Structure formats: C-alpha cells, structure tokens
PDB file of C-alpha atoms in Angstrom:
ATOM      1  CA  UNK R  11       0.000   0.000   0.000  1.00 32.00           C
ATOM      2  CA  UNK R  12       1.165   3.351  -0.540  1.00 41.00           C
ATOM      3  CA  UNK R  13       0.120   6.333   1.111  1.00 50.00           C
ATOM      4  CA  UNK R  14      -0.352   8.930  -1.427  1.00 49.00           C
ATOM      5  CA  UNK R  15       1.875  11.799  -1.242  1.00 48.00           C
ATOM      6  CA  UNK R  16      -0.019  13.625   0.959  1.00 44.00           C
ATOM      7  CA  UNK R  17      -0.188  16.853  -0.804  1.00 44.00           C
ATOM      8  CA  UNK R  18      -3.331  16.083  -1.585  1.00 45.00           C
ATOM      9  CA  UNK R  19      -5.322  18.974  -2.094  1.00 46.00           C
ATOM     10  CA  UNK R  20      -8.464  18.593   0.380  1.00 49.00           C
ATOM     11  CA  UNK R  21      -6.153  17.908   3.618  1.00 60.00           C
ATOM     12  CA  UNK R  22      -2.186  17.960   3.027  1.00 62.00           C
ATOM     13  CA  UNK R  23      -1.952  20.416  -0.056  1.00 66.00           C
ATOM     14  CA  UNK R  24       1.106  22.821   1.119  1.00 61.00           C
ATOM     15  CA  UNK R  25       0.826  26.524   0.237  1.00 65.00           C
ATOM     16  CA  UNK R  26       4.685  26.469   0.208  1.00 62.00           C
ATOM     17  CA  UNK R  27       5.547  23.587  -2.576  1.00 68.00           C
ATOM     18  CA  UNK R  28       9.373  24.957  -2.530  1.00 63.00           C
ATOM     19  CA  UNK R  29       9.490  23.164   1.137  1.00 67.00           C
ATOM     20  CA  UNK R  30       7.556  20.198  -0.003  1.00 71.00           C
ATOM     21  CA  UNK R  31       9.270  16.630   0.797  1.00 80.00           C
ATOM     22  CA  UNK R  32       8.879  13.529  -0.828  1.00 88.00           C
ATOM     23  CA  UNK R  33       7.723  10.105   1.044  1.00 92.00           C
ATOM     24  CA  UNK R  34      11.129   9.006   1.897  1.00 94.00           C
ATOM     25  CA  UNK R  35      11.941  11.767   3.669  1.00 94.00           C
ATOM     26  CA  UNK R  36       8.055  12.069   5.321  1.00 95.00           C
ATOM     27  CA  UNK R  37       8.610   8.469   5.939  1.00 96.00           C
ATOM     28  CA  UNK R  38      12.315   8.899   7.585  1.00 96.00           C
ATOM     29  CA  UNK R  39      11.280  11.773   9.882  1.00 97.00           C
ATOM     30  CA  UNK R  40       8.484   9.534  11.521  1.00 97.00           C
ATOM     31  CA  UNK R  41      10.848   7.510  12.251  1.00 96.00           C
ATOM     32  CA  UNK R  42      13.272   9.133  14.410  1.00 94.00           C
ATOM     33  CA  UNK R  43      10.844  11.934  15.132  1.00 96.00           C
ATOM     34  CA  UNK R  44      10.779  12.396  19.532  1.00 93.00           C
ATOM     35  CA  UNK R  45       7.221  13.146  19.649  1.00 94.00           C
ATOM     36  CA  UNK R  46       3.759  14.326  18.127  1.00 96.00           C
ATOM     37  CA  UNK R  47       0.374  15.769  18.525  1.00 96.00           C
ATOM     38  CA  UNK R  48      -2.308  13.893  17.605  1.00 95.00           C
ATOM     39  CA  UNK R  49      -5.970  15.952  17.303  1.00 94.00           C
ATOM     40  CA  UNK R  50      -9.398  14.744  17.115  1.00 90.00           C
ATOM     41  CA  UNK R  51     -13.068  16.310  17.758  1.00 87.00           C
ATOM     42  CA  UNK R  52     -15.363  15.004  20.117  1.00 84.00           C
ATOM     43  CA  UNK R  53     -19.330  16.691  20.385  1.00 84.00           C
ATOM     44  CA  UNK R  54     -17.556  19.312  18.328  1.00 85.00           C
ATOM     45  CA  UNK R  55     -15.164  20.603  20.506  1.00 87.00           C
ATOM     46  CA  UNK R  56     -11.411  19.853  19.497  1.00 90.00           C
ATOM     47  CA  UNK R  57      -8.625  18.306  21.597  1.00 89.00           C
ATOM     48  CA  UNK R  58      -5.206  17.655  21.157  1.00 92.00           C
ATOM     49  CA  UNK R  59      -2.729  15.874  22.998  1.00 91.00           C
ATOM     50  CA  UNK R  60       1.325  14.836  22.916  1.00 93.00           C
ATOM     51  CA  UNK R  61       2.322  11.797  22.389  1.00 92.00           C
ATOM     52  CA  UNK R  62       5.274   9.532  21.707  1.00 95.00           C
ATOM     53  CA  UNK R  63       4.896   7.363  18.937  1.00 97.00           C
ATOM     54  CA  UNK R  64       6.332   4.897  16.524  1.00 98.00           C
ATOM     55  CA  UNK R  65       6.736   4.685  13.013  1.00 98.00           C
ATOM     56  CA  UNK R  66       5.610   1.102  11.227  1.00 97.00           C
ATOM     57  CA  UNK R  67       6.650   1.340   7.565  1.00 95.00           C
ATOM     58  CA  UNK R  68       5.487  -1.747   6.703  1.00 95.00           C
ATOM     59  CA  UNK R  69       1.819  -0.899   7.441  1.00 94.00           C
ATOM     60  CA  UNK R  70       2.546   2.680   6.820  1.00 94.00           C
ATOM     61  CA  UNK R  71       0.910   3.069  10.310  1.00 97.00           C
ATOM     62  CA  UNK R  72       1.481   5.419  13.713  1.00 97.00           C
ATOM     63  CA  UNK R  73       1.315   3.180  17.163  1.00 97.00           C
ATOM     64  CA  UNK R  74       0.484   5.195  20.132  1.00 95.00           C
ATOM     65  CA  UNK R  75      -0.679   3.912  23.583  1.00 93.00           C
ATOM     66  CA  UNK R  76      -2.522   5.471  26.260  1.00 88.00           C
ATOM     67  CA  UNK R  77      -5.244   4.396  29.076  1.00 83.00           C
ATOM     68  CA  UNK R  78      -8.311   1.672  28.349  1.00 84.00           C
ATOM     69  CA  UNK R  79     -10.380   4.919  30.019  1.00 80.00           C
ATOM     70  CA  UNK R  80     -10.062   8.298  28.711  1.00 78.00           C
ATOM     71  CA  UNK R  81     -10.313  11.205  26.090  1.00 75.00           C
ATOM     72  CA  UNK R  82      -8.056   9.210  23.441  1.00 76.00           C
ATOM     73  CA  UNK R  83      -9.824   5.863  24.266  1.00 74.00           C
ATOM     74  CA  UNK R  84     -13.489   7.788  23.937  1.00 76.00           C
ATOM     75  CA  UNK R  85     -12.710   9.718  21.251  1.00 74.00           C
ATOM     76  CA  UNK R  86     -11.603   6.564  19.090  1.00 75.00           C
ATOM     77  CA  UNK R  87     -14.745   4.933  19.713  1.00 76.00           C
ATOM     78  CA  UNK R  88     -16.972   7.774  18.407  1.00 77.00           C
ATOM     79  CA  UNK R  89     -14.964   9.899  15.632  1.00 79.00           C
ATOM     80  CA  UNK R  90     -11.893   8.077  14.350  1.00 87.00           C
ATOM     81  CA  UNK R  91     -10.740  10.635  12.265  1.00 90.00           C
ATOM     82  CA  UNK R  92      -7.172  12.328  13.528  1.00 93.00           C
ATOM     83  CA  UNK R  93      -4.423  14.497  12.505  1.00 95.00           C
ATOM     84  CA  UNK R  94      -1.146  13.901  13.641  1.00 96.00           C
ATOM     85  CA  UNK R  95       1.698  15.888  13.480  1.00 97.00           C
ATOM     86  CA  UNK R  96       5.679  15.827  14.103  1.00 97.00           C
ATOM     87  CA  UNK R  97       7.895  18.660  14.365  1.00 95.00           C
ATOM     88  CA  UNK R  98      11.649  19.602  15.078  1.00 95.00           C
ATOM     89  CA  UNK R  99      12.061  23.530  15.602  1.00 95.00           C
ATOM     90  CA  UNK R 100      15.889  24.455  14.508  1.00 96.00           C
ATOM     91  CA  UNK R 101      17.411  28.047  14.938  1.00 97.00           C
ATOM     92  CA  UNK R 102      14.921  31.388  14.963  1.00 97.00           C
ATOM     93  CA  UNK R 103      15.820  33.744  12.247  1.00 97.00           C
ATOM     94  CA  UNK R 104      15.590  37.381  12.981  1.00 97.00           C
ATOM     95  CA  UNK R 105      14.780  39.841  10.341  1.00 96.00           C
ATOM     96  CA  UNK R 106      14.640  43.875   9.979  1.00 96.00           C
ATOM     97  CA  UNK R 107      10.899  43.577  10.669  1.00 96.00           C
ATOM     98  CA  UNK R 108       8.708  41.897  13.066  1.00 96.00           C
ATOM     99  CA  UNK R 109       6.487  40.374  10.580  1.00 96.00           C
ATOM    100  CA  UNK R 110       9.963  38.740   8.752  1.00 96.00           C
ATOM    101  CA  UNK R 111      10.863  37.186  11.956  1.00 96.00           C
ATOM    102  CA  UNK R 112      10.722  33.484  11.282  1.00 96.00           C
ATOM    103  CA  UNK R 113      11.984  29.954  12.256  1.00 97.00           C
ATOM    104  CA  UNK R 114      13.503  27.031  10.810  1.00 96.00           C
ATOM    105  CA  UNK R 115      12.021  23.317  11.236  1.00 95.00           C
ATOM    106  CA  UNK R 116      10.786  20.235   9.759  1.00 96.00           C
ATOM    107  CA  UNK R 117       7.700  18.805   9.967  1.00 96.00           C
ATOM    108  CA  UNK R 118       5.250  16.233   9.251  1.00 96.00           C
ATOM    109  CA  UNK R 119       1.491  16.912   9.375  1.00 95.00           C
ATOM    110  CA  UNK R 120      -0.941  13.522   8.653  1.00 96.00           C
ATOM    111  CA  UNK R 121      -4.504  12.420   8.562  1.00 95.00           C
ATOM    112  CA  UNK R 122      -5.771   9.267   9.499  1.00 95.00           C
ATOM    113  CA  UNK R 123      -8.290   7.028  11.446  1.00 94.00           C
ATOM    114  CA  UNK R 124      -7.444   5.491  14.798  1.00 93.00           C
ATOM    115  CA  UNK R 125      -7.935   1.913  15.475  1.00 92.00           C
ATOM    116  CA  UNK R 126      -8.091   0.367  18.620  1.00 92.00           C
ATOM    117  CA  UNK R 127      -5.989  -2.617  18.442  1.00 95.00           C
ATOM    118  CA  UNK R 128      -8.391  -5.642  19.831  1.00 94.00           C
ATOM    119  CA  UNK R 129      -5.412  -8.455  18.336  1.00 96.00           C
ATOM    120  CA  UNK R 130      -3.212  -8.748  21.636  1.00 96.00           C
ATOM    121  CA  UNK R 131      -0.393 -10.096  19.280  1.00 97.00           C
ATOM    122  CA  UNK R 132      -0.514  -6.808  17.202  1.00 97.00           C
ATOM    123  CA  UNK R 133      -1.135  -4.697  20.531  1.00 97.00           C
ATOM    124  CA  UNK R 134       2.157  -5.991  21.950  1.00 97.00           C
ATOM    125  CA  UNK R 135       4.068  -5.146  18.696  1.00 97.00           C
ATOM    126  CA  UNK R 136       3.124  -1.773  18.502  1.00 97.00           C
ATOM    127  CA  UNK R 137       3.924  -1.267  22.192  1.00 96.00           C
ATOM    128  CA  UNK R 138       7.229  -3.349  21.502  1.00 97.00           C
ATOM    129  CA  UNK R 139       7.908  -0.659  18.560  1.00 97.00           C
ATOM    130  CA  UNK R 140       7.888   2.034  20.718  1.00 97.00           C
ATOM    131  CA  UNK R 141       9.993   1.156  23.384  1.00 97.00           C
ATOM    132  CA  UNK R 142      12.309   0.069  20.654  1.00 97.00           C
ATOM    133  CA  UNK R 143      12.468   3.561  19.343  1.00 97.00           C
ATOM    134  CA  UNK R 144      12.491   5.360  22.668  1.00 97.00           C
ATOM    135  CA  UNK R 145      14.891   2.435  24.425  1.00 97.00           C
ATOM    136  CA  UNK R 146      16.881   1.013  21.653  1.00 96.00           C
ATOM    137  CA  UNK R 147      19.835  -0.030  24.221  1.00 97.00           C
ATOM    138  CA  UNK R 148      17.513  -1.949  25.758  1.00 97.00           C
ATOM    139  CA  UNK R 149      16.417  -5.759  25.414  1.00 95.00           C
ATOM    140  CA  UNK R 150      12.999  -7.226  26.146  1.00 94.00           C
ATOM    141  CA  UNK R 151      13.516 -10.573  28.679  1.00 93.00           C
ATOM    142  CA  UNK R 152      16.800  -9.786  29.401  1.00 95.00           C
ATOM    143  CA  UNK R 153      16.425  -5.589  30.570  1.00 96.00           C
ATOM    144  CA  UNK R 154      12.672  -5.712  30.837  1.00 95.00           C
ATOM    145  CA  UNK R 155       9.576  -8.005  30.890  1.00 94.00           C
ATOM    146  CA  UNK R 156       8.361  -7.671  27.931  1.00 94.00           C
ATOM    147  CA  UNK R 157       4.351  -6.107  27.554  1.00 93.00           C
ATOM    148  CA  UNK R 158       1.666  -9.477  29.048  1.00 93.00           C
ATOM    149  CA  UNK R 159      -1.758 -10.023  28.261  1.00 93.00           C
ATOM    150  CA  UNK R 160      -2.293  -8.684  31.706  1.00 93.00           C
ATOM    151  CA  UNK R 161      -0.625  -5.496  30.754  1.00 92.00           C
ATOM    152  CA  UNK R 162      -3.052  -5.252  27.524  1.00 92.00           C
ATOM    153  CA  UNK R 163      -6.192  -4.770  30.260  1.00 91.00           C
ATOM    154  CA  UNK R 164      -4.848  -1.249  31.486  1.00 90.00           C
ATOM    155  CA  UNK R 165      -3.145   0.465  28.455  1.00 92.00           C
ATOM    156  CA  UNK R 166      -4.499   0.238  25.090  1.00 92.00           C
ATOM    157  CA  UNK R 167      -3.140   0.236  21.615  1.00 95.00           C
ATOM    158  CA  UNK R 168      -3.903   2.402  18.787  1.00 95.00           C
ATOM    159  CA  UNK R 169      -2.442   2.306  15.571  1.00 96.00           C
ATOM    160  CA  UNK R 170      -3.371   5.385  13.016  1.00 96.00           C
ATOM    161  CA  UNK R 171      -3.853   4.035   9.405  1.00 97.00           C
ATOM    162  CA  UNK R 172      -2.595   6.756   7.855  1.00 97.00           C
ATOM    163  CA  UNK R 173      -4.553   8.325   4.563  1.00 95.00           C
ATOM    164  CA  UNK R 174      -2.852  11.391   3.840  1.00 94.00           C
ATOM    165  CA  UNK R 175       0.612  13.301   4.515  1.00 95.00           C
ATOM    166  CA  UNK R 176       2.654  16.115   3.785  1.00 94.00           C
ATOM    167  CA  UNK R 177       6.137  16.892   4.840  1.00 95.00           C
ATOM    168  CA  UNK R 178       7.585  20.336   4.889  1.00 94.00           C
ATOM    169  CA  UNK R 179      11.442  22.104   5.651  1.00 94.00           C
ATOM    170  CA  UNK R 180      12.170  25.403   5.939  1.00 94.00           C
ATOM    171  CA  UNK R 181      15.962  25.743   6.435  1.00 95.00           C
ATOM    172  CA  UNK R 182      18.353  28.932   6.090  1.00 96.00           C
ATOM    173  CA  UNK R 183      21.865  29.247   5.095  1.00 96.00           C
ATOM    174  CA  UNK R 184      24.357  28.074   7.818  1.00 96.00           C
ATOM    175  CA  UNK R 185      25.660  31.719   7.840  1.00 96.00           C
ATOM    176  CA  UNK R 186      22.141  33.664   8.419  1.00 97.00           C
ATOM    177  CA  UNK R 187      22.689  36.963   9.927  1.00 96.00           C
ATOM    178  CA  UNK R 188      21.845  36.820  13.847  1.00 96.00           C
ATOM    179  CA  UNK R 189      20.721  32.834  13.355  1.00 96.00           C
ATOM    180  CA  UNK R 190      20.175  31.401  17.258  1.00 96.00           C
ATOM    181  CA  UNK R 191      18.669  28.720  19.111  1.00 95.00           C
ATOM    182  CA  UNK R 192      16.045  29.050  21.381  1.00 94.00           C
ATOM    183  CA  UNK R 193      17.842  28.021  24.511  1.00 89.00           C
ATOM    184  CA  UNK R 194      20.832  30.122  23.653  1.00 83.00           C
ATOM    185  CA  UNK R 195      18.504  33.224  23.639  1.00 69.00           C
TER     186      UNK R 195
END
C-alpha cells in the first residue's frame, strides 16, 4: 500500500511547494521523530494531545498507547478521524521587521483514522515498537519483561492508518545573519 503523497489537495496540499518533501523523507522523519500531537473532535469541541509514537513502515501506520479509560480511548470509539503531526524547531531567524521574523524546522502533518488494536499479538508489537524507538539499548527478557496479556487490560493500543501526509522544511543558510537557538537566547 502506498500512502499517497499527501499533498493532496483537500487535507495535506502545502501553500509552500518549494518546502515540499517527498515520502522518503516524510517516511524517515516519523521515524526518528521524539514526539507528536495527535488531534481529534469530540461533540464538536477539538482536543489535542502529545504523544510519543512509533513509526511502522510496513503498514505505513502510527502506534500510540494510552489508558483503556479516557479522552483518546473515547474519542476513538466515536470519531476516528485524527491528525497527527511531528515537528523539530531548529534556529529562529531574525529579520529587519517583526512580521519577517521566522523559524527554521521540519515537519510532518498527517490524517488518518485510529484503530483500537483488539489483536493482543498486534497490541504488543506496537507497544514493543515504541519502546524500541524510545529504548533502543535496551532488550525485552533480558532488561525488561516484555508487555503481558495482563498489561493489555490497562493500556491500550492504537495504531493510526494513515490516509494522507505532507512533509515540509524550511531551512536557512548556515551563515544567516543573527541565526540562534532558542535556549541560547
């Protein structure tokens, strides 16, 4: 399956097609991306939360876990529609005027639909890919006991089938006049 490029025009069409990327790199960043937002709607009113998250390129699919009760579990059951998106914020960029003032980055914004996943096999995968992403030193059965059936009563397993994506960079010349990080402001 491939996901089509997701610059397609009703959700993931960028304004900006000069910091378009292609589905290697979109691909890529969800991979070793830290962190996301997902968003969904729920009797209209809109909520977002953080989440870490893992990447399965063979699916082409977003795992995320969270608790059997709450707003991501109830949401999922009535609206699975979601955006997700991934971002890395690199130096600000100063200009002569305020409304030049801008900010390097890359990011990756998606649509999708959640799944709960009922499978326990599958549920443990996705769980085992992220803690492989987040703790790659680590080794299931011989640093940690590995996720149990027992374990799949308390934290559920989503994975986002993913319908739509676009990946954007905006990125300045090494030498950009008055170029900083945030924490070195």
């Amino acid at each position: 399956m491939t996901v089509e490029n997701k610059n397609q025009p009703s959700k993931n069409q960028l304004r900006r097609k000069d910091r378009a990327q292609d589905d290697a790199w979109i691909e890529e960043f969800l991979i070793y991306a830290p962190e996301g937002t997902l968003a969904s709607v729920h009797d209209g009113k809109p909520y977002l939360v953080t989440r870490n998250f893992a990447y399965d390129e063979e699916r082409q699919a977003l795992y995320i876990h969270g608790a059997v009760k709450g707003r991501t579990f109830e949401h999922a059951q009535t609206d699975d529609l979601v955006c997700f998106t991934a971002y890395e914020m690199g130096r600000l960029l100063p200009a002569e005027r305020a409304m030049n003032f801008s900010v390097e980055y890359r990011a990756v914004v998606l649509h999708g639909r959640t799944v709960l996943v009922t499978d326990p096999e599958e549920a443990k995968y996705g769980l085992q890919l992220i803690v492989d992403k987040y703790f790659p030193h680590l080794r299931a059965g011989e640093d940690y006991e590995p996720a149990s059936d027992n374990d799949l009563k308390v934290t559920a397993v989503f994975r986002i089938d993913i319908e739509s994506w676009s990946g954007k960079v905006k990125e300045a010349p090494d030498d950009f006049p008055g170029a900083f990080y945030f924490d070195e402001s």
